[in-house]
PDB file of N, CA and C in Angstrom:
ATOM      1  N   ASP A  16     107.199 107.074 107.248  1.00 71.00           N
ATOM      2  CA  ASP A  16     107.299 106.601 108.788  1.00 71.00           C
ATOM      3  C   ASP A  16     107.643 107.790 110.047  1.00 71.00           C
ATOM      4  N   LYS A  17     107.421 108.764 109.339  1.00 82.00           N
ATOM      5  CA  LYS A  17     106.863 110.608 109.887  1.00 82.00           C
ATOM      6  C   LYS A  17     105.576 110.866 109.871  1.00 82.00           C
ATOM      7  N   ALA A  18     104.978 110.186 109.385  1.00 89.00           N
ATOM      8  CA  ALA A  18     103.536 110.726 109.236  1.00 89.00           C
ATOM      9  C   ALA A  18     102.930 109.451 109.372  1.00 89.00           C
ATOM     10  N   GLY A  19     103.397 108.305 109.860  1.00 90.00           N
ATOM     11  CA  GLY A  19     102.347 107.311 110.538  1.00 90.00           C
ATOM     12  C   GLY A  19     101.797 107.161 109.538  1.00 90.00           C
ATOM     13  N   LEU A  20     102.122 106.528 108.589  1.00 94.00           N
ATOM     14  CA  LEU A  20     101.457 106.127 107.571  1.00 94.00           C
ATOM     15  C   LEU A  20     101.674 104.298 106.576  1.00 94.00           C
ATOM     16  N   THR A  21     101.536 104.155 105.792  1.00 93.00           N
ATOM     17  CA  THR A  21     102.265 103.253 105.153  1.00 93.00           C
ATOM     18  C   THR A  21     101.534 103.265 103.664  1.00 93.00           C
ATOM     19  N   ILE A  22     102.954 101.850 102.720  1.00 93.00           N
ATOM     20  CA  ILE A  22     102.062 102.510 101.419  1.00 93.00           C
ATOM     21  C   ILE A  22     100.613 101.738 101.356  1.00 93.00           C
ATOM     22  N   GLY A  23     100.070 101.019 101.938  1.00 94.00           N
ATOM     23  CA  GLY A  23      98.744 101.116 101.389  1.00 94.00           C
ATOM     24  C   GLY A  23      97.380 102.223 102.123  1.00 94.00           C
ATOM     25  N   ASP A  24      98.439 103.024 103.158  1.00 96.00           N
ATOM     26  CA  ASP A  24      97.438 104.182 103.716  1.00 96.00           C
ATOM     27  C   ASP A  24      96.891 104.933 102.237  1.00 96.00           C
ATOM     28  N   VAL A  25      98.100 105.280 101.504  1.00 97.00           N
ATOM     29  CA  VAL A  25      97.583 106.444 101.047  1.00 97.00           C
ATOM     30  C   VAL A  25      96.927 106.083  98.765  1.00 97.00           C
ATOM     31  N   ASP A  26      96.380 106.680  98.910  1.00 97.00           N
ATOM     32  CA  ASP A  26      95.163 106.722  97.519  1.00 97.00           C
ATOM     33  C   ASP A  26      95.851 107.019  96.358  1.00 97.00           C
ATOM     34  N   ARG A  27      97.047 108.312  96.221  1.00 97.00           N
ATOM     35  CA  ARG A  27      97.742 108.254  95.049  1.00 97.00           C
ATOM     36  C   ARG A  27      98.961 109.170  94.819  1.00 97.00           C
ATOM     37  N   PHE A  28      99.995 108.309  94.820  1.00 96.00           N
ATOM     38  CA  PHE A  28     101.288 109.395  94.370  1.00 96.00           C
ATOM     39  C   PHE A  28     101.409 110.021  93.366  1.00 96.00           C
ATOM     40  N   GLU A  29     102.535 110.743  94.188  1.00 94.00           N
ATOM     41  CA  GLU A  29     103.125 111.524  92.212  1.00 94.00           C
ATOM     42  C   GLU A  29     104.409 111.806  92.762  1.00 94.00           C
ATOM     43  N   ILE A  30     105.225 110.703  92.146  1.00 92.00           N
ATOM     44  CA  ILE A  30     106.983 110.981  91.832  1.00 92.00           C
ATOM     45  C   ILE A  30     107.394 112.130  91.377  1.00 92.00           C
ATOM     46  N   ASN A  31     107.971 113.164  90.892  1.00 88.00           N
ATOM     47  CA  ASN A  31     108.897 113.541  90.198  1.00 88.00           C
ATOM     48  C   ASN A  31     109.739 113.016  89.139  1.00 88.00           C
ATOM     49  N   GLU A  32     109.803 112.552  88.140  1.00 84.00           N
ATOM     50  CA  GLU A  32     110.749 112.375  86.668  1.00 84.00           C
ATOM     51  C   GLU A  32     111.601 112.815  86.594  1.00 84.00           C
ATOM     52  N   ALA A  33     112.028 112.943  87.608  1.00 78.00           N
ATOM     53  CA  ALA A  33     113.771 113.596  87.021  1.00 78.00           C
ATOM     54  C   ALA A  33     114.366 113.585  85.691  1.00 78.00           C
ATOM     55  N   PHE A  34     114.308 111.797  86.117  1.00 82.00           N
ATOM     56  CA  PHE A  34     115.076 110.740  84.767  1.00 82.00           C
ATOM     57  C   PHE A  34     114.014 109.574  85.345  1.00 82.00           C
ATOM     58  N   ALA A  35     113.861 109.072  84.077  1.00 85.00           N
ATOM     59  CA  ALA A  35     113.557 107.609  84.185  1.00 85.00           C
ATOM     60  C   ALA A  35     113.493 107.273  85.362  1.00 85.00           C
ATOM     61  N   ALA A  36     114.967 105.967  84.895  1.00 87.00           N
ATOM     62  CA  ALA A  36     115.195 105.407  85.899  1.00 87.00           C
ATOM     63  C   ALA A  36     115.338 105.742  87.732  1.00 87.00           C
ATOM     64  N   GLN A  37     115.643 107.286  87.783  1.00 83.00           N
ATOM     65  CA  GLN A  37     115.128 107.376  88.904  1.00 83.00           C
ATOM     66  C   GLN A  37     113.927 106.888  89.447  1.00 83.00           C
ATOM     67  N   PHE A  38     113.041 107.369  88.377  1.00 87.00           N
ATOM     68  CA  PHE A  38     111.621 107.145  89.305  1.00 87.00           C
ATOM     69  C   PHE A  38     111.187 105.308  89.158  1.00 87.00           C
ATOM     70  N   LEU A  39     112.120 104.764  88.466  1.00 91.00           N
ATOM     71  CA  LEU A  39     111.489 103.321  88.398  1.00 91.00           C
ATOM     72  C   LEU A  39     112.050 102.543  89.480  1.00 91.00           C
ATOM     73  N   ALA A  40     113.406 103.168  90.034  1.00 88.00           N
ATOM     74  CA  ALA A  40     114.303 103.016  91.004  1.00 88.00           C
ATOM     75  C   ALA A  40     113.262 102.818  92.073  1.00 88.00           C
ATOM     76  N   CYS A  41     112.297 104.180  92.120  1.00 87.00           N
ATOM     77  CA  CYS A  41     112.096 104.348  93.174  1.00 87.00           C
ATOM     78  C   CYS A  41     110.135 103.720  93.500  1.00 87.00           C
ATOM     79  N   ALA A  42     109.576 103.185  92.271  1.00 91.00           N
ATOM     80  CA  ALA A  42     108.532 102.562  92.279  1.00 91.00           C
ATOM     81  C   ALA A  42     108.358 100.789  93.160  1.00 91.00           C
ATOM     82  N   LYS A  43     109.978 100.680  92.065  1.00 94.00           N
ATOM     83  CA  LYS A  43     110.216  99.297  92.093  1.00 94.00           C
ATOM     84  C   LYS A  43     110.641  99.416  93.709  1.00 94.00           C
ATOM     85  N   GLU A  44     111.958 100.170  94.811  1.00 92.00           N
ATOM     86  CA  GLU A  44     111.794 100.035  95.840  1.00 92.00           C
ATOM     87  C   GLU A  44     110.965  99.793  97.002  1.00 92.00           C
ATOM     88  N   LEU A  45     109.421 100.325  96.738  1.00 91.00           N
ATOM     89  CA  LEU A  45     108.766 101.290  96.999  1.00 91.00           C
ATOM     90  C   LEU A  45     107.575 100.168  97.372  1.00 91.00           C
ATOM     91  N   GLU A  46     107.619  99.365  96.079  1.00 94.00           N
ATOM     92  CA  GLU A  46     106.534  98.309  95.462  1.00 94.00           C
ATOM     93  C   GLU A  46     105.363  99.544  95.326  1.00 94.00           C
ATOM     94  N   LEU A  47     105.070 100.460  94.712  1.00 94.00           N
ATOM     95  CA  LEU A  47     103.850 101.415  94.440  1.00 94.00           C
ATOM     96  C   LEU A  47     103.147 100.671  93.428  1.00 94.00           C
ATOM     97  N   ASP A  48     101.504 101.047  94.218  1.00 95.00           N
ATOM     98  CA  ASP A  48     100.406 100.338  92.828  1.00 95.00           C
ATOM     99  C   ASP A  48     100.566 101.253  91.534  1.00 95.00           C
ATOM    100  N   MET A  49     101.229 100.847  90.442  1.00 94.00           N
ATOM    101  CA  MET A  49     101.022 102.187  88.798  1.00 94.00           C
ATOM    102  C   MET A  49      99.577 102.146  89.016  1.00 94.00           C
ATOM    103  N   ASP A  50      98.722 101.796  89.978  1.00 95.00           N
ATOM    104  CA  ASP A  50      97.368 102.633  89.176  1.00 95.00           C
ATOM    105  C   ASP A  50      97.084 103.264  90.088  1.00 95.00           C
ATOM    106  N   LYS A  51      97.891 103.473  91.357  1.00 95.00           N
ATOM    107  CA  LYS A  51      97.314 104.733  91.913  1.00 95.00           C
ATOM    108  C   LYS A  51      99.253 106.034  91.519  1.00 95.00           C
ATOM    109  N   THR A  52      99.810 105.508  91.278  1.00 94.00           N
ATOM    110  CA  THR A  52     100.702 106.048  91.000  1.00 94.00           C
ATOM    111  C   THR A  52     101.157 107.014  89.670  1.00 94.00           C
ATOM    112  N   ASN A  53     101.165 108.680  89.828  1.00 92.00           N
ATOM    113  CA  ASN A  53     101.198 109.745  88.306  1.00 92.00           C
ATOM    114  C   ASN A  53     100.683 109.008  87.661  1.00 92.00           C
ATOM    115  N   ILE A  54      98.917 109.614  87.582  1.00 91.00           N
ATOM    116  CA  ILE A  54      98.250 108.407  86.954  1.00 91.00           C
ATOM    117  C   ILE A  54      97.430 109.298  86.325  1.00 91.00           C
ATOM    118  N   HIS A  55      98.304 111.377  85.900  1.00 88.00           N
ATOM    119  CA  HIS A  55      98.421 112.029  85.002  1.00 88.00           C
ATOM    120  C   HIS A  55      99.144 112.095  83.937  1.00 88.00           C
ATOM    121  N   GLY A  56     100.097 111.179  84.304  1.00 85.00           N
ATOM    122  CA  GLY A  56     101.221 111.152  83.690  1.00 85.00           C
ATOM    123  C   GLY A  56     102.778 111.853  84.171  1.00 85.00           C
ATOM    124  N   GLY A  57     103.712 111.900  84.371  1.00 83.00           N
ATOM    125  CA  GLY A  57     105.003 112.669  85.619  1.00 83.00           C
ATOM    126  C   GLY A  57     105.509 113.960  84.641  1.00 83.00           C
ATOM    127  N   ALA A  58     106.665 114.288  85.059  1.00 82.00           N
ATOM    128  CA  ALA A  58     107.005 114.895  84.664  1.00 82.00           C
ATOM    129  C   ALA A  58     107.774 115.205  83.099  1.00 82.00           C
ATOM    130  N   ILE A  59     108.116 113.068  82.955  1.00 83.00           N
ATOM    131  CA  ILE A  59     108.739 113.036  81.853  1.00 83.00           C
ATOM    132  C   ILE A  59     107.031 113.680  80.129  1.00 83.00           C
ATOM    133  N   SER A  60     106.372 112.889  80.721  1.00 84.00           N
ATOM    134  CA  SER A  60     105.054 113.430  80.285  1.00 84.00           C
ATOM    135  C   SER A  60     104.251 114.466  79.187  1.00 84.00           C
ATOM    136  N   ILE A  61     104.554 115.503  80.719  1.00 82.00           N
ATOM    137  CA  ILE A  61     103.656 116.684  80.741  1.00 82.00           C
ATOM    138  C   ILE A  61     104.668 118.122  80.687  1.00 82.00           C
ATOM    139  N   GLY A  62     105.822 117.728  81.142  1.00 76.00           N
ATOM    140  CA  GLY A  62     106.973 119.135  81.194  1.00 76.00           C
ATOM    141  C   GLY A  62     107.436 118.594  82.380  1.00 76.00           C
ATOM    142  N   HIS A  63     108.375 119.124  82.684  1.00 72.00           N
ATOM    143  CA  HIS A  63     109.056 119.125  84.213  1.00 72.00           C
ATOM    144  C   HIS A  63     109.302 120.849  84.313  1.00 72.00           C
ATOM    145  N   PRO A  64     109.066 121.939  85.032  1.00 72.00           N
ATOM    146  CA  PRO A  64     109.367 122.820  84.793  1.00 72.00           C
ATOM    147  C   PRO A  64     110.409 123.782  85.854  1.00 72.00           C
ATOM    148  N   LEU A  65     111.144 123.891  84.997  1.00 78.00           N
ATOM    149  CA  LEU A  65     112.152 124.466  86.335  1.00 78.00           C
ATOM    150  C   LEU A  65     112.106 124.893  87.437  1.00 78.00           C
ATOM    151  N   GLY A  66     111.738 125.077  88.706  1.00 79.00           N
ATOM    152  CA  GLY A  66     111.562 125.373  89.827  1.00 79.00           C
ATOM    153  C   GLY A  66     110.112 125.423  90.384  1.00 79.00           C
ATOM    154  N   ALA A  67     109.665 124.620  89.061  1.00 85.00           N
ATOM    155  CA  ALA A  67     108.538 124.960  89.547  1.00 85.00           C
ATOM    156  C   ALA A  67     107.550 123.314  90.014  1.00 85.00           C
ATOM    157  N   SER A  68     108.343 122.460  90.053  1.00 85.00           N
ATOM    158  CA  SER A  68     107.983 121.207  90.162  1.00 85.00           C
ATOM    159  C   SER A  68     107.587 120.743  91.621  1.00 85.00           C
ATOM    160  N   GLY A  69     107.504 121.152  92.414  1.00 87.00           N
ATOM    161  CA  GLY A  69     106.792 121.369  93.530  1.00 87.00           C
ATOM    162  C   GLY A  69     105.279 121.542  93.749  1.00 87.00           C
ATOM    163  N   SER A  70     104.985 123.511  93.071  1.00 90.00           N
ATOM    164  CA  SER A  70     103.860 123.449  92.990  1.00 90.00           C
ATOM    165  C   SER A  70     103.478 122.398  92.208  1.00 90.00           C
ATOM    166  N   ARG A  71     103.910 122.173  90.530  1.00 89.00           N
ATOM    167  CA  ARG A  71     103.007 121.047  89.677  1.00 89.00           C
ATOM    168  C   ARG A  71     102.945 119.950  90.923  1.00 89.00           C
ATOM    169  N   ILE A  72     103.308 118.702  91.293  1.00 91.00           N
ATOM    170  CA  ILE A  72     103.055 117.989  92.101  1.00 91.00           C
ATOM    171  C   ILE A  72     101.994 117.652  93.207  1.00 91.00           C
ATOM    172  N   ILE A  73     102.202 119.462  94.109  1.00 93.00           N
ATOM    173  CA  ILE A  73     100.635 119.264  94.974  1.00 93.00           C
ATOM    174  C   ILE A  73      99.359 120.198  94.088  1.00 93.00           C
ATOM    175  N   ALA A  74      99.674 120.716  93.126  1.00 92.00           N
ATOM    176  CA  ALA A  74      98.282 121.259  92.226  1.00 92.00           C
ATOM    177  C   ALA A  74      98.089 119.796  91.461  1.00 92.00           C
ATOM    178  N   HIS A  75      98.962 118.847  91.259  1.00 91.00           N
ATOM    179  CA  HIS A  75      98.365 117.439  90.704  1.00 91.00           C
ATOM    180  C   HIS A  75      97.704 116.821  92.035  1.00 91.00           C
ATOM    181  N   LEU A  76      97.965 116.833  92.978  1.00 95.00           N
ATOM    182  CA  LEU A  76      97.462 115.728  94.002  1.00 95.00           C
ATOM    183  C   LEU A  76      96.269 116.308  94.671  1.00 95.00           C
ATOM    184  N   ALA A  77      96.247 118.093  94.818  1.00 95.00           N
ATOM    185  CA  ALA A  77      95.215 118.674  95.541  1.00 95.00           C
ATOM    186  C   ALA A  77      93.563 118.308  94.368  1.00 95.00           C
ATOM    187  N   ASN A  78      94.402 117.991  93.557  1.00 94.00           N
ATOM    188  CA  ASN A  78      92.709 118.647  91.890  1.00 94.00           C
ATOM    189  C   ASN A  78      92.615 117.007  91.861  1.00 94.00           C
ATOM    190  N   GLU A  79      93.162 116.393  92.129  1.00 94.00           N
ATOM    191  CA  GLU A  79      92.877 114.310  92.298  1.00 94.00           C
ATOM    192  C   GLU A  79      92.124 114.316  93.398  1.00 94.00           C
ATOM    193  N   PHE A  80      91.917 115.619  94.364  1.00 96.00           N
ATOM    194  CA  PHE A  80      90.948 115.343  95.467  1.00 96.00           C
ATOM    195  C   PHE A  80      89.320 115.466  94.954  1.00 96.00           C
ATOM    196  N   LYS A  81      89.800 116.483  94.217  1.00 95.00           N
ATOM    197  CA  LYS A  81      87.885 116.612  93.845  1.00 95.00           C
ATOM    198  C   LYS A  81      87.718 115.614  92.667  1.00 95.00           C
ATOM    199  N   HIS A  82      88.762 114.165  92.240  1.00 92.00           N
ATOM    200  CA  HIS A  82      88.156 113.405  91.193  1.00 92.00           C
ATOM    201  C   HIS A  82      88.031 112.151  91.833  1.00 92.00           C
ATOM    202  N   SER A  83      88.057 111.731  92.754  1.00 91.00           N
ATOM    203  CA  SER A  83      88.043 110.562  93.855  1.00 91.00           C
ATOM    204  C   SER A  83      87.927 110.653  95.111  1.00 91.00           C
ATOM    205  N   ASP A  84      87.640 109.094  95.383  1.00 93.00           N
ATOM    206  CA  ASP A  84      86.958 109.347  97.088  1.00 93.00           C
ATOM    207  C   ASP A  84      88.236 109.537  97.719  1.00 93.00           C
ATOM    208  N   GLY A  85      89.911 109.766  97.528  1.00 93.00           N
ATOM    209  CA  GLY A  85      90.359 108.857  98.175  1.00 93.00           C
ATOM    210  C   GLY A  85      91.211 110.058  99.855  1.00 93.00           C
ATOM    211  N   LYS A  86      91.505 109.986 100.822  1.00 97.00           N
ATOM    212  CA  LYS A  86      91.503 110.759 101.629  1.00 97.00           C
ATOM    213  C   LYS A  86      93.609 111.205 101.681  1.00 97.00           C
ATOM    214  N   ILE A  87      94.260 110.170 101.419  1.00 97.00           N
ATOM    215  CA  ILE A  87      95.935 110.300 101.381  1.00 97.00           C
ATOM    216  C   ILE A  87      96.267 110.526 100.611  1.00 97.00           C
ATOM    217  N   HIS A  88      97.511 111.837  99.697  1.00 97.00           N
ATOM    218  CA  HIS A  88      97.687 111.896  99.002  1.00 97.00           C
ATOM    219  C   HIS A  88      99.312 112.098  99.341  1.00 97.00           C
ATOM    220  N   VAL A  89     100.167 111.194  98.158  1.00 97.00           N
ATOM    221  CA  VAL A  89     101.837 111.891  98.511  1.00 97.00           C
ATOM    222  C   VAL A  89     102.271 112.366  97.798  1.00 97.00           C
ATOM    223  N   GLY A  90     103.097 113.157  97.758  1.00 95.00           N
ATOM    224  CA  GLY A  90     104.168 113.807  96.961  1.00 95.00           C
ATOM    225  C   GLY A  90     105.830 113.261  97.225  1.00 95.00           C
ATOM    226  N   ALA A  91     106.103 113.077  96.555  1.00 92.00           N
ATOM    227  CA  ALA A  91     107.547 113.312  96.065  1.00 92.00           C
ATOM    228  C   ALA A  91     108.799 114.211  95.371  1.00 92.00           C
ATOM    229  N   ALA A  92     109.755 114.294  95.472  1.00 88.00           N
ATOM    230  CA  ALA A  92     110.985 114.425  94.399  1.00 88.00           C
ATOM    231  C   ALA A  92     112.177 114.391  95.400  1.00 88.00           C
ATOM    232  N   CYS A  93     112.927 114.040  94.056  1.00 81.00           N
ATOM    233  CA  CYS A  93     114.371 113.711  94.218  1.00 81.00           C
ATOM    234  C   CYS A  93     114.986 115.290  94.240  1.00 81.00           C
ATOM    235  N   ILE A  94     116.207 115.341  95.187  1.00 78.00           N
ATOM    236  CA  ILE A  94     116.686 116.632  94.680  1.00 78.00           C
ATOM    237  C   ILE A  94     118.074 116.171  94.344  1.00 78.00           C
ATOM    238  N   GLY A  95     119.150 117.048  93.278  1.00 73.00           N
ATOM    239  CA  GLY A  95     120.207 116.218  93.390  1.00 73.00           C
ATOM    240  C   GLY A  95     121.040 116.010  94.624  1.00 73.00           C
ATOM    241  N   GLY A  96     122.480 115.273  94.473  1.00 76.00           N
ATOM    242  CA  GLY A  96     122.800 114.989  95.409  1.00 76.00           C
ATOM    243  C   GLY A  96     122.837 113.769  96.707  1.00 76.00           C
ATOM    244  N   GLY A  97     122.012 113.492  95.597  1.00 77.00           N
ATOM    245  CA  GLY A  97     120.874 112.485  96.648  1.00 77.00           C
ATOM    246  C   GLY A  97     119.431 112.607  97.515  1.00 77.00           C
ATOM    247  N   GLN A  98     119.540 113.640  97.653  1.00 82.00           N
ATOM    248  CA  GLN A  98     118.288 114.097  98.309  1.00 82.00           C
ATOM    249  C   GLN A  98     116.575 114.020  98.001  1.00 82.00           C
ATOM    250  N   GLY A  99     116.151 114.425  98.976  1.00 85.00           N
ATOM    251  CA  GLY A  99     114.686 114.143  97.979  1.00 85.00           C
ATOM    252  C   GLY A  99     113.478 114.644  99.249  1.00 85.00           C
ATOM    253  N   ILE A 100     112.474 115.096  98.678  1.00 89.00           N
ATOM    254  CA  ILE A 100     111.369 115.492  99.975  1.00 89.00           C
ATOM    255  C   ILE A 100     110.184 115.375  99.674  1.00 89.00           C
ATOM    256  N   ALA A 101     109.337 114.866 100.343  1.00 93.00           N
ATOM    257  CA  ALA A 101     108.040 114.228 100.158  1.00 93.00           C
ATOM    258  C   ALA A 101     107.080 115.263 100.802  1.00 93.00           C
ATOM    259  N   ILE A 102     105.928 114.983 100.936  1.00 95.00           N
ATOM    260  CA  ILE A 102     104.529 115.972 101.565  1.00 95.00           C
ATOM    261  C   ILE A 102     102.984 115.031 101.382  1.00 95.00           C
ATOM    262  N   VAL A 103     102.784 114.754 102.929  1.00 97.00           N
ATOM    263  CA  VAL A 103     101.561 114.191 102.414  1.00 97.00           C
ATOM    264  C   VAL A 103     100.746 115.236 102.506  1.00 97.00           C
ATOM    265  N   LEU A 104      99.145 114.961 101.884  1.00 97.00           N
ATOM    266  CA  LEU A 104      97.914 115.980 101.885  1.00 97.00           C
ATOM    267  C   LEU A 104      96.902 114.850 102.499  1.00 97.00           C
ATOM    268  N   GLU A 105      95.874 115.455 103.074  1.00 97.00           N
ATOM    269  CA  GLU A 105      95.178 114.749 103.625  1.00 97.00           C
ATOM    270  C   GLU A 105      93.534 115.310 103.676  1.00 97.00           C
ATOM    271  N   ARG A 106      92.637 114.590 103.068  1.00 96.00           N
ATOM    272  CA  ARG A 106      90.939 115.156 102.761  1.00 96.00           C
ATOM    273  C   ARG A 106      91.275 115.413 104.254  1.00 96.00           C
ATOM    274  N   VAL A 107      90.282 116.188 104.825  1.00 93.00           N
ATOM    275  CA  VAL A 107      89.560 116.241 105.748  1.00 93.00           C
ATOM    276  C   VAL A 107      88.159 117.009 105.773  1.00 93.00           C
TER     277      VAL A 107
END
């Protein structure tokens, strides 16, 4: 909402998989297109670097601009205690 975008505006999603159930709940609630979400695997398959998850998410999304025509990429991570954080990257 704060970025003024809809799910349909986003070309790639990278959601940190702290736990499989957490990721699946987010994907279901947001009705994410799995062909646009964690396309190179997530933290469960490629690793969950302690203290560097945000850097990994941003690096994957930024690098994906080289390999696609996408304009908007969104990354998200959960934080203990029910919090969360997200970032929007836009190709300009």
